[in-house]
Amino acid sequence: QVQLLESGGGSVRPGGSLSLSCRMSGSTDDIDALGWFREASGKEREGVASVYGGGRKIVIGDSVKGRFFVSPGDGKHLIRLQMNSLTCEDSGMYYCAAGRGPLLWIDSKPYVQYWGQGTQVNVSC
């Protein structure tokens, strides 16, 4: 079993920044991809960013490119998501996700084995 512990999130004004962290523990031998999804009210869950290949490769979702950045904290078990220039559309529940990889989503379809509990991001609009 794999556990995903999320931290960060909160409330911010438009244009502000927030950061999220996710630490993975447990039986992680077959897990190679760690990342973030988000789900806004009334919308489908979408992939935001992921790290795979032992932390060497990064994927950023089209809707956040140029504003969100992900960094592998230790190559596999810890990742950080830096979110800049936040807009109203960025509000929602953000979920840490882990999978066998290499990709956590393909054409919007998730390929995830484990989900975190989620952490709320509110952009005050």
Tab-separated table of N, CA, C and O in Angstrom:
chain	number	residue	atom	x	y	z
A	1	GLN	N	0.838	-1.199	0.000
A	1	GLN	CA	0.000	0.000	0.000
A	1	GLN	C	0.869	1.244	0.000
A	1	GLN	O	1.956	1.250	0.570
A	2	VAL	N	0.372	2.273	-0.646
A	2	VAL	CA	1.078	3.546	-0.753
A	2	VAL	C	0.264	4.630	-0.053
A	2	VAL	O	-0.953	4.691	-0.191
A	3	GLN	N	0.950	5.475	0.686
A	3	GLN	CA	0.296	6.616	1.333
A	3	GLN	C	0.832	7.904	0.718
A	3	GLN	O	2.031	8.025	0.456
A	4	LEU	N	-0.059	8.834	0.510
A	4	LEU	CA	0.300	10.142	-0.043
A	4	LEU	C	-0.127	11.210	0.946
A	4	LEU	O	-1.305	11.329	1.272
A	5	LEU	N	0.847	11.983	1.414
A	5	LEU	CA	0.578	13.026	2.392
A	5	LEU	C	0.762	14.384	1.743
A	5	LEU	O	1.869	14.747	1.341
A	6	GLU	N	-0.317	15.127	1.632
A	6	GLU	CA	-0.297	16.444	0.992
A	6	GLU	C	-0.190	17.541	2.035
A	6	GLU	O	-0.696	17.410	3.151
A	7	SER	N	0.449	18.631	1.643
A	7	SER	CA	0.493	19.811	2.491
A	7	SER	C	0.514	21.040	1.599
A	7	SER	O	0.886	20.965	0.427
A	8	GLY	N	0.140	22.162	2.187
A	8	GLY	CA	0.069	23.406	1.434
A	8	GLY	C	-1.357	23.738	1.073
A	8	GLY	O	-2.295	23.200	1.629
A	9	GLY	N	-1.512	24.603	0.106
A	9	GLY	CA	-2.839	25.059	-0.275
A	9	GLY	C	-3.275	26.235	0.567
A	9	GLY	O	-2.491	26.838	1.292
A	10	GLY	N	-4.556	26.580	0.455
A	10	GLY	CA	-5.092	27.702	1.208
A	10	GLY	C	-5.770	28.700	0.304
A	10	GLY	O	-6.223	28.355	-0.792
A	11	SER	N	-5.837	29.943	0.768
A	11	SER	CA	-6.529	31.000	0.024
A	11	SER	C	-5.549	32.065	-0.411
A	11	SER	O	-4.600	32.383	0.310
A	12	VAL	N	-5.814	32.634	-1.573
A	12	VAL	CA	-4.932	33.654	-2.121
A	12	VAL	C	-5.749	34.539	-3.052
A	12	VAL	O	-6.785	34.129	-3.570
A	13	ARG	N	-5.292	35.744	-3.269
A	13	ARG	CA	-5.946	36.649	-4.213
A	13	ARG	C	-5.466	36.364	-5.628
A	13	ARG	O	-4.390	35.792	-5.823
A	14	PRO	N	-6.248	36.750	-6.615
A	14	PRO	CA	-5.807	36.559	-8.006
A	14	PRO	C	-4.436	37.184	-8.243
A	14	PRO	O	-4.155	38.282	-7.760
A	15	GLY	N	-3.613	36.460	-8.963
A	15	GLY	CA	-2.255	36.916	-9.212
A	15	GLY	C	-1.252	36.446	-8.186
A	15	GLY	O	-0.038	36.592	-8.387
A	16	GLY	N	-1.752	35.866	-7.103
A	16	GLY	CA	-0.873	35.404	-6.048
A	16	GLY	C	-0.285	34.037	-6.328
A	16	GLY	O	-0.514	33.440	-7.399
A	17	SER	N	0.451	33.520	-5.343
A	17	SER	CA	1.139	32.238	-5.491
A	17	SER	C	0.868	31.350	-4.281
A	17	SER	O	0.659	31.844	-3.167
A	18	LEU	N	0.885	30.064	-4.529
A	18	LEU	CA	0.789	29.066	-3.478
A	18	LEU	C	1.679	27.896	-3.849
A	18	LEU	O	1.997	27.702	-5.031
A	19	SER	N	2.043	27.109	-2.855
A	19	SER	CA	2.810	25.905	-3.142
A	19	SER	C	2.194	24.712	-2.426
A	19	SER	O	1.609	24.850	-1.350
A	20	LEU	N	2.314	23.565	-3.044
A	20	LEU	CA	1.833	22.302	-2.508
A	20	LEU	C	2.982	21.307	-2.461
A	20	LEU	O	3.874	21.347	-3.318
A	21	SER	N	2.933	20.434	-1.469
A	21	SER	CA	3.914	19.358	-1.390
A	21	SER	C	3.203	18.035	-1.210
A	21	SER	O	2.123	17.973	-0.615
A	22	CYS	N	3.821	16.988	-1.713
A	22	CYS	CA	3.273	15.637	-1.550
A	22	CYS	C	4.420	14.685	-1.238
A	22	CYS	O	5.413	14.640	-1.978
A	23	ARG	N	4.251	13.977	-0.147
A	23	ARG	CA	5.260	12.990	0.236
A	23	ARG	C	4.642	11.596	0.142
A	23	ARG	O	3.574	11.351	0.701
A	24	MET	N	5.333	10.718	-0.539
A	24	MET	CA	4.866	9.352	-0.741
A	24	MET	C	5.619	8.395	0.176
A	24	MET	O	6.834	8.499	0.333
A	25	SER	N	4.895	7.458	0.754
A	25	SER	CA	5.525	6.450	1.609
A	25	SER	C	4.818	5.111	1.419
A	25	SER	O	3.774	5.029	0.769
A	26	GLY	N	5.401	4.075	1.995
A	26	GLY	CA	4.803	2.748	1.882
A	26	GLY	C	5.515	1.893	0.846
A	26	GLY	O	6.699	2.065	0.591
A	27	SER	N	4.771	0.999	0.239
A	27	SER	CA	5.319	0.053	-0.737
A	27	SER	C	5.359	0.712	-2.114
A	27	SER	O	4.445	0.574	-2.922
A	28	THR	N	6.452	1.400	-2.377
A	28	THR	CA	6.529	2.259	-3.566
A	28	THR	C	7.373	1.685	-4.688
A	28	THR	O	7.664	2.385	-5.652
A	29	ASP	N	7.757	0.432	-4.593
A	29	ASP	CA	8.686	-0.122	-5.575
A	29	ASP	C	8.152	-0.063	-7.006
A	29	ASP	O	8.924	0.122	-7.955
A	30	ASP	N	6.859	-0.248	-7.190
A	30	ASP	CA	6.325	-0.265	-8.555
A	30	ASP	C	5.734	1.084	-8.966
A	30	ASP	O	5.046	1.172	-9.982
A	31	ILE	N	5.992	2.114	-8.192
A	31	ILE	CA	5.494	3.448	-8.505
A	31	ILE	C	6.609	4.273	-9.109
A	31	ILE	O	7.695	4.400	-8.520
A	32	ASP	N	6.370	4.833	-10.300
A	32	ASP	CA	7.399	5.662	-10.918
A	32	ASP	C	6.917	7.071	-11.217
A	32	ASP	O	7.718	7.925	-11.569
A	33	ALA	N	5.637	7.318	-11.086
A	33	ALA	CA	5.107	8.639	-11.406
A	33	ALA	C	4.373	9.205	-10.202
A	33	ALA	O	3.571	8.528	-9.563
A	34	LEU	N	4.654	10.461	-9.909
A	34	LEU	CA	4.025	11.167	-8.790
A	34	LEU	C	3.621	12.544	-9.290
A	34	LEU	O	4.417	13.202	-9.976
A	35	GLY	N	2.411	12.954	-8.972
A	35	GLY	CA	1.983	14.233	-9.520
A	35	GLY	C	0.748	14.790	-8.861
A	35	GLY	O	0.345	14.342	-7.782
A	36	TRP	N	0.151	15.770	-9.531
A	36	TRP	CA	-1.012	16.472	-9.016
A	36	TRP	C	-2.123	16.523	-10.050
A	36	TRP	O	-1.874	16.762	-11.242
A	37	PHE	N	-3.337	16.334	-9.555
A	37	PHE	CA	-4.551	16.581	-10.317
A	37	PHE	C	-5.346	17.648	-9.571
A	37	PHE	O	-5.118	17.905	-8.406
A	38	ARG	N	-6.303	18.230	-10.263
A	38	ARG	CA	-7.205	19.149	-9.584
A	38	ARG	C	-8.620	18.930	-10.091
A	38	ARG	O	-8.832	18.449	-11.208
A	39	GLU	N	-9.560	19.307	-9.216
A	39	GLU	CA	-10.970	19.142	-9.575
A	39	GLU	C	-11.720	20.376	-9.103
A	39	GLU	O	-11.829	20.631	-7.904
A	40	ALA	N	-12.228	21.135	-10.048
A	40	ALA	CA	-13.041	22.300	-9.726
A	40	ALA	C	-14.507	21.891	-9.689
A	40	ALA	O	-14.894	20.883	-10.280
A	41	SER	N	-15.295	22.688	-9.015
A	41	SER	CA	-16.714	22.394	-8.889
A	41	SER	C	-17.366	22.277	-10.261
A	41	SER	O	-17.241	23.181	-11.096
A	42	GLY	N	-18.007	21.153	-10.513
A	42	GLY	CA	-18.710	20.956	-11.767
A	42	GLY	C	-17.843	20.559	-12.938
A	42	GLY	O	-18.326	20.447	-14.065
A	43	LYS	N	-16.553	20.343	-12.681
A	43	LYS	CA	-15.643	19.981	-13.767
A	43	LYS	C	-14.992	18.632	-13.484
A	43	LYS	O	-14.943	18.163	-12.349
A	44	GLU	N	-14.485	18.019	-14.539
A	44	GLU	CA	-13.789	16.755	-14.387
A	44	GLU	C	-12.403	16.971	-13.782
A	44	GLU	O	-11.809	18.041	-13.931
A	45	ARG	N	-11.908	15.938	-13.138
A	45	ARG	CA	-10.569	15.999	-12.583
A	45	ARG	C	-9.565	16.057	-13.735
A	45	ARG	O	-9.658	15.295	-14.693
A	46	GLU	N	-8.598	16.974	-13.625
A	46	GLU	CA	-7.614	17.124	-14.689
A	46	GLU	C	-6.198	17.054	-14.148
A	46	GLU	O	-5.910	17.481	-13.030
A	47	GLY	N	-5.305	16.515	-14.961
A	47	GLY	CA	-3.911	16.447	-14.592
A	47	GLY	C	-3.264	17.820	-14.639
A	47	GLY	O	-3.481	18.581	-15.582
A	48	VAL	N	-2.459	18.121	-13.632
A	48	VAL	CA	-1.798	19.416	-13.528
A	48	VAL	C	-0.304	19.293	-13.798
A	48	VAL	O	0.254	20.018	-14.611
A	49	ALA	N	0.348	18.377	-13.098
A	49	ALA	CA	1.789	18.218	-13.263
A	49	ALA	C	2.200	16.863	-12.717
A	49	ALA	O	1.570	16.340	-11.800
A	50	SER	N	3.260	16.313	-13.287
A	50	SER	CA	3.758	15.041	-12.782
A	50	SER	C	5.249	14.915	-13.019
A	50	SER	O	5.815	15.595	-13.885
A	51	VAL	N	5.843	14.045	-12.240
A	51	VAL	CA	7.262	13.739	-12.341
A	51	VAL	C	7.391	12.230	-12.473
A	51	VAL	O	6.710	11.486	-11.761
A	52	TYR	N	8.235	11.769	-13.380
A	52	TYR	CA	8.447	10.333	-13.506
A	52	TYR	C	9.872	10.069	-13.949
A	52	TYR	O	10.672	11.010	-14.085
A	53	GLY	N	10.176	8.777	-14.138
A	53	GLY	CA	11.539	8.420	-14.530
A	53	GLY	C	12.536	8.731	-13.433
A	53	GLY	O	13.604	9.275	-13.705
A	54	GLY	N	12.162	8.382	-12.196
A	54	GLY	CA	13.069	8.650	-11.084
A	54	GLY	C	13.249	10.125	-10.808
A	54	GLY	O	14.280	10.556	-10.282
A	55	GLY	N	12.262	10.917	-11.185
A	55	GLY	CA	12.329	12.348	-10.957
A	55	GLY	C	13.022	13.124	-12.057
A	55	GLY	O	13.230	14.334	-11.938
A	56	ARG	N	13.381	12.459	-13.128
A	56	ARG	CA	14.146	13.119	-14.183
A	56	ARG	C	13.271	13.754	-15.256
A	56	ARG	O	13.731	14.596	-16.023
A	57	LYS	N	12.011	13.352	-15.345
A	57	LYS	CA	11.145	13.855	-16.411
A	57	LYS	C	9.904	14.495	-15.819
A	57	LYS	O	9.367	14.031	-14.819
A	58	ILE	N	9.473	15.572	-16.461
A	58	ILE	CA	8.371	16.377	-15.939
A	58	ILE	C	7.327	16.587	-17.022
A	58	ILE	O	7.670	16.816	-18.195
A	59	VAL	N	6.064	16.527	-16.616
A	59	VAL	CA	4.949	16.832	-17.508
A	59	VAL	C	4.106	17.918	-16.841
A	59	VAL	O	3.793	17.820	-15.660
A	60	ILE	N	3.748	18.944	-17.598
A	60	ILE	CA	2.902	20.029	-17.090
A	60	ILE	C	1.642	20.094	-17.947
A	60	ILE	O	1.715	20.056	-19.178
A	61	GLY	N	0.497	20.202	-17.301
A	61	GLY	CA	-0.758	20.302	-18.027
A	61	GLY	C	-0.847	21.572	-18.847
A	61	GLY	O	-0.315	22.613	-18.460
A	62	ASP	N	-1.540	21.502	-19.981
A	62	ASP	CA	-1.610	22.636	-20.898
A	62	ASP	C	-2.221	23.876	-20.242
A	62	ASP	O	-1.805	25.000	-20.537
A	63	SER	N	-3.187	23.682	-19.362
A	63	SER	CA	-3.891	24.822	-18.790
A	63	SER	C	-3.059	25.605	-17.779
A	63	SER	O	-3.441	26.721	-17.407
A	64	VAL	N	-1.937	25.061	-17.351
A	64	VAL	CA	-1.132	25.733	-16.325
A	64	VAL	C	0.309	25.966	-16.771
A	64	VAL	O	1.131	26.459	-15.972
A	65	LYS	N	0.615	25.636	-17.986
A	65	LYS	CA	1.985	25.821	-18.473
A	65	LYS	C	2.400	27.281	-18.382
A	65	LYS	O	1.632	28.183	-18.692
A	66	GLY	N	3.623	27.473	-17.911
A	66	GLY	CA	4.151	28.817	-17.777
A	66	GLY	C	3.808	29.467	-16.442
A	66	GLY	O	4.370	30.511	-16.101
A	67	ARG	N	2.883	28.867	-15.689
A	67	ARG	CA	2.500	29.418	-14.384
A	67	ARG	C	2.786	28.442	-13.243
A	67	ARG	O	3.105	28.859	-12.135
A	68	PHE	N	2.632	27.168	-13.502
A	68	PHE	CA	2.865	26.148	-12.480
A	68	PHE	C	4.177	25.427	-12.781
A	68	PHE	O	4.484	25.126	-13.950
A	69	PHE	N	4.900	25.123	-11.715
A	69	PHE	CA	6.171	24.437	-11.860
A	69	PHE	C	6.253	23.326	-10.813
A	69	PHE	O	5.881	23.524	-9.657
A	70	VAL	N	6.768	22.178	-11.229
A	70	VAL	CA	6.871	21.050	-10.304
A	70	VAL	C	8.331	20.667	-10.172
A	70	VAL	O	9.091	20.720	-11.142
A	71	SER	N	8.728	20.321	-8.980
A	71	SER	CA	10.105	19.920	-8.744
A	71	SER	C	10.126	18.647	-7.911
A	71	SER	O	9.383	18.525	-6.933
A	72	PRO	N	10.962	17.700	-8.307
A	72	PRO	CA	11.098	16.476	-7.532
A	72	PRO	C	11.982	16.728	-6.326
A	72	PRO	O	13.161	17.018	-6.464
A	73	GLY	N	11.424	16.606	-5.161
A	73	GLY	CA	12.192	16.914	-3.962
A	73	GLY	C	13.344	15.962	-3.727
A	73	GLY	O	14.437	16.382	-3.382
A	74	ASP	N	13.099	14.665	-3.941
A	74	ASP	CA	14.173	13.698	-3.713
A	74	ASP	C	14.231	12.664	-4.819
A	74	ASP	O	14.754	11.589	-4.638
A	75	GLY	N	13.667	12.993	-5.945
A	75	GLY	CA	13.738	12.097	-7.079
A	75	GLY	C	12.524	11.230	-7.255
A	75	GLY	O	12.139	10.925	-8.361
A	76	LYS	N	11.850	10.835	-6.186
A	76	LYS	CA	10.715	9.944	-6.342
A	76	LYS	C	9.665	10.123	-5.266
A	76	LYS	O	8.481	10.078	-5.556
A	77	HIS	N	10.039	10.329	-4.047
A	77	HIS	CA	9.084	10.260	-2.950
A	77	HIS	C	8.530	11.601	-2.503
A	77	HIS	O	7.641	11.647	-1.667
A	78	LEU	N	9.040	12.682	-3.045
A	78	LEU	CA	8.583	14.006	-2.630
A	78	LEU	C	8.555	14.916	-3.831
A	78	LEU	O	9.533	15.004	-4.575
A	79	ILE	N	7.427	15.572	-4.037
A	79	ILE	CA	7.373	16.567	-5.099
A	79	ILE	C	6.750	17.847	-4.554
A	79	ILE	O	5.958	17.821	-3.610
A	80	ARG	N	7.127	18.950	-5.182
A	80	ARG	CA	6.574	20.247	-4.805
A	80	ARG	C	5.970	20.904	-6.047
A	80	ARG	O	6.551	20.856	-7.125
A	81	LEU	N	4.823	21.493	-5.881
A	81	LEU	CA	4.143	22.202	-6.954
A	81	LEU	C	4.087	23.681	-6.601
A	81	LEU	O	3.477	24.058	-5.602
A	82	GLN	N	4.727	24.504	-7.394
A	82	GLN	CA	4.692	25.945	-7.215
A	82	GLN	C	3.679	26.521	-8.184
A	82	GLN	O	3.816	26.337	-9.398
A	83	MET	N	2.693	27.226	-7.670
A	83	MET	CA	1.629	27.776	-8.492
A	83	MET	C	1.699	29.292	-8.451
A	83	MET	O	1.548	29.891	-7.378
A	84	ASN	N	1.935	29.891	-9.589
A	84	ASN	CA	2.074	31.344	-9.692
A	84	ASN	C	0.971	31.936	-10.562
A	84	ASN	O	0.321	31.218	-11.326
A	85	SER	N	0.791	33.235	-10.436
A	85	SER	CA	-0.198	33.961	-11.243
A	85	SER	C	-1.555	33.260	-11.212
A	85	SER	O	-2.188	33.012	-12.246
A	86	LEU	N	-2.003	32.947	-10.025
A	86	LEU	CA	-3.247	32.186	-9.871
A	86	LEU	C	-4.456	33.003	-10.311
A	86	LEU	O	-4.523	34.224	-10.102
A	87	THR	N	-5.398	32.309	-10.929
A	87	THR	CA	-6.638	32.925	-11.391
A	87	THR	C	-7.826	32.219	-10.748
A	87	THR	O	-7.682	31.172	-10.097
A	88	CYS	N	-9.003	32.774	-10.962
A	88	CYS	CA	-10.222	32.185	-10.404
A	88	CYS	C	-10.387	30.742	-10.854
A	88	CYS	O	-10.876	29.891	-10.103
A	89	GLU	N	-9.998	30.465	-12.086
A	89	GLU	CA	-10.166	29.119	-12.645
A	89	GLU	C	-9.245	28.083	-12.000
A	89	GLU	O	-9.401	26.889	-12.225
A	90	ASP	N	-8.289	28.540	-11.208
A	90	ASP	CA	-7.387	27.600	-10.545
A	90	ASP	C	-7.945	27.085	-9.219
A	90	ASP	O	-7.365	26.171	-8.619
A	91	SER	N	-9.038	27.655	-8.762
A	91	SER	CA	-9.636	27.198	-7.504
A	91	SER	C	-10.141	25.769	-7.640
A	91	SER	O	-10.642	25.378	-8.696
A	92	GLY	N	-10.008	25.010	-6.547
A	92	GLY	CA	-10.508	23.647	-6.560
A	92	GLY	C	-9.774	22.787	-5.561
A	92	GLY	O	-8.935	23.277	-4.801
A	93	MET	N	-10.095	21.518	-5.594
A	93	MET	CA	-9.418	20.550	-4.744
A	93	MET	C	-8.258	19.962	-5.535
A	93	MET	O	-8.441	19.507	-6.675
A	94	TYR	N	-7.098	19.986	-4.942
A	94	TYR	CA	-5.899	19.461	-5.578
A	94	TYR	C	-5.532	18.130	-4.920
A	94	TYR	O	-5.416	18.049	-3.696
A	95	TYR	N	-5.320	17.120	-5.757
A	95	TYR	CA	-5.044	15.768	-5.277
A	95	TYR	C	-3.658	15.310	-5.714
A	95	TYR	O	-3.314	15.407	-6.903
A	96	CYS	N	-2.909	14.805	-4.764
A	96	CYS	CA	-1.671	14.132	-5.112
A	96	CYS	C	-2.024	12.755	-5.668
A	96	CYS	O	-2.980	12.116	-5.211
A	97	ALA	N	-1.247	12.298	-6.649
A	97	ALA	CA	-1.538	11.029	-7.301
A	97	ALA	C	-0.248	10.281	-7.586
A	97	ALA	O	0.780	10.900	-7.877
A	98	ALA	N	-0.339	8.958	-7.526
A	98	ALA	CA	0.829	8.115	-7.804
A	98	ALA	C	0.418	6.980	-8.724
A	98	ALA	O	-0.681	6.427	-8.598
A	99	GLY	N	1.312	6.641	-9.626
A	99	GLY	CA	1.018	5.563	-10.551
A	99	GLY	C	2.288	4.882	-11.035
A	99	GLY	O	3.390	5.338	-10.790
A	100	ARG	N	2.101	3.792	-11.763
A	100	ARG	CA	3.244	3.035	-12.271
A	100	ARG	C	3.952	3.775	-13.391
A	100	ARG	O	5.110	3.495	-13.708
A	101	GLY	N	3.273	4.719	-13.993
A	101	GLY	CA	3.889	5.528	-15.018
A	101	GLY	C	3.972	4.839	-16.361
A	101	GLY	O	3.429	3.760	-16.546
A	102	PRO	N	4.662	5.502	-17.304
A	102	PRO	CA	5.326	6.771	-17.027
A	102	PRO	C	4.394	7.966	-16.895
A	102	PRO	O	4.757	8.952	-16.246
A	103	LEU	N	3.212	7.901	-17.510
A	103	LEU	CA	2.327	9.062	-17.478
A	103	LEU	C	1.180	8.841	-16.501
A	103	LEU	O	0.677	7.722	-16.354
A	104	LEU	N	0.754	9.901	-15.845
A	104	LEU	CA	-0.377	9.815	-14.939
A	104	LEU	C	-1.695	10.097	-15.658
A	104	LEU	O	-2.748	9.797	-15.135
A	105	TRP	N	-1.625	10.705	-16.809
A	105	TRP	CA	-2.830	10.914	-17.598
A	105	TRP	C	-2.468	10.917	-19.087
A	105	TRP	O	-1.389	11.353	-19.469
A	106	ILE	N	-3.409	10.429	-19.885
A	106	ILE	CA	-3.267	10.437	-21.336
A	106	ILE	C	-4.604	10.897	-21.911
A	106	ILE	O	-5.631	10.293	-21.654
A	107	ASP	N	-4.569	12.005	-22.665
A	107	ASP	CA	-5.809	12.550	-23.239
A	107	ASP	C	-6.885	12.719	-22.167
A	107	ASP	O	-8.028	12.311	-22.351
A	108	SER	N	-6.482	13.270	-21.044
A	108	SER	CA	-7.374	13.573	-19.927
A	108	SER	C	-7.813	12.360	-19.121
A	108	SER	O	-8.505	12.517	-18.109
A	109	LYS	N	-7.458	11.156	-19.521
A	109	LYS	CA	-7.820	9.973	-18.757
A	109	LYS	C	-6.734	9.672	-17.736
A	109	LYS	O	-5.575	9.487	-18.108
A	110	PRO	N	-7.101	9.607	-16.440
A	110	PRO	CA	-6.095	9.327	-15.420
A	110	PRO	C	-5.628	7.872	-15.455
A	110	PRO	O	-6.419	6.968	-15.691
A	111	TYR	N	-4.342	7.690	-15.188
A	111	TYR	CA	-3.770	6.365	-14.996
A	111	TYR	C	-3.079	6.397	-13.638
A	111	TYR	O	-1.863	6.540	-13.537
A	112	VAL	N	-3.892	6.299	-12.608
A	112	VAL	CA	-3.457	6.513	-11.228
A	112	VAL	C	-3.795	5.302	-10.393
A	112	VAL	O	-4.911	4.783	-10.464
A	113	GLN	N	-2.826	4.860	-9.607
A	113	GLN	CA	-3.065	3.749	-8.693
A	113	GLN	C	-3.453	4.225	-7.291
A	113	GLN	O	-4.172	3.541	-6.584
A	114	TYR	N	-2.944	5.393	-6.899
A	114	TYR	CA	-3.219	5.885	-5.550
A	114	TYR	C	-3.528	7.379	-5.593
A	114	TYR	O	-2.880	8.133	-6.329
A	115	TRP	N	-4.479	7.784	-4.758
A	115	TRP	CA	-4.860	9.187	-4.633
A	115	TRP	C	-4.644	9.661	-3.204
A	115	TRP	O	-4.834	8.906	-2.247
A	116	GLY	N	-4.253	10.928	-3.068
A	116	GLY	CA	-4.217	11.543	-1.757
A	116	GLY	C	-5.604	12.017	-1.368
A	116	GLY	O	-6.555	11.905	-2.131
A	117	GLN	N	-5.707	12.563	-0.163
A	117	GLN	CA	-7.002	13.019	0.365
A	117	GLN	C	-7.453	14.320	-0.284
A	117	GLN	O	-8.645	14.611	-0.311
A	118	GLY	N	-6.508	15.081	-0.781
A	118	GLY	CA	-6.839	16.359	-1.410
A	118	GLY	C	-6.591	17.530	-0.480
A	118	GLY	O	-6.714	17.414	0.747
A	119	THR	N	-6.236	18.651	-1.078
A	119	THR	CA	-6.065	19.888	-0.329
A	119	THR	C	-6.698	21.016	-1.130
A	119	THR	O	-6.588	21.056	-2.361
A	120	GLN	N	-7.367	21.928	-0.448
A	120	GLN	CA	-8.162	22.954	-1.116
A	120	GLN	C	-7.317	24.163	-1.484
A	120	GLN	O	-6.489	24.635	-0.692
A	121	VAL	N	-7.523	24.639	-2.685
A	121	VAL	CA	-6.925	25.890	-3.146
A	121	VAL	C	-8.064	26.837	-3.512
A	121	VAL	O	-8.910	26.499	-4.348
A	122	ASN	N	-8.088	27.992	-2.873
A	122	ASN	CA	-9.119	28.992	-3.148
A	122	ASN	C	-8.480	30.270	-3.628
A	122	ASN	O	-7.654	30.864	-2.931
A	123	VAL	N	-8.865	30.695	-4.808
A	123	VAL	CA	-8.444	31.996	-5.316
A	123	VAL	C	-9.652	32.915	-5.161
A	123	VAL	O	-10.706	32.688	-5.769
A	124	SER	N	-9.508	33.928	-4.340
A	124	SER	CA	-10.628	34.798	-3.964
A	124	SER	C	-11.008	35.721	-5.104
A	124	SER	O	-10.283	36.663	-5.422
A	125	CYS	N	-12.121	35.431	-5.739
A	125	CYS	CA	-12.573	36.223	-6.885
A	125	CYS	C	-13.970	36.774	-6.617
A	125	CYS	O	-14.714	36.252	-5.852
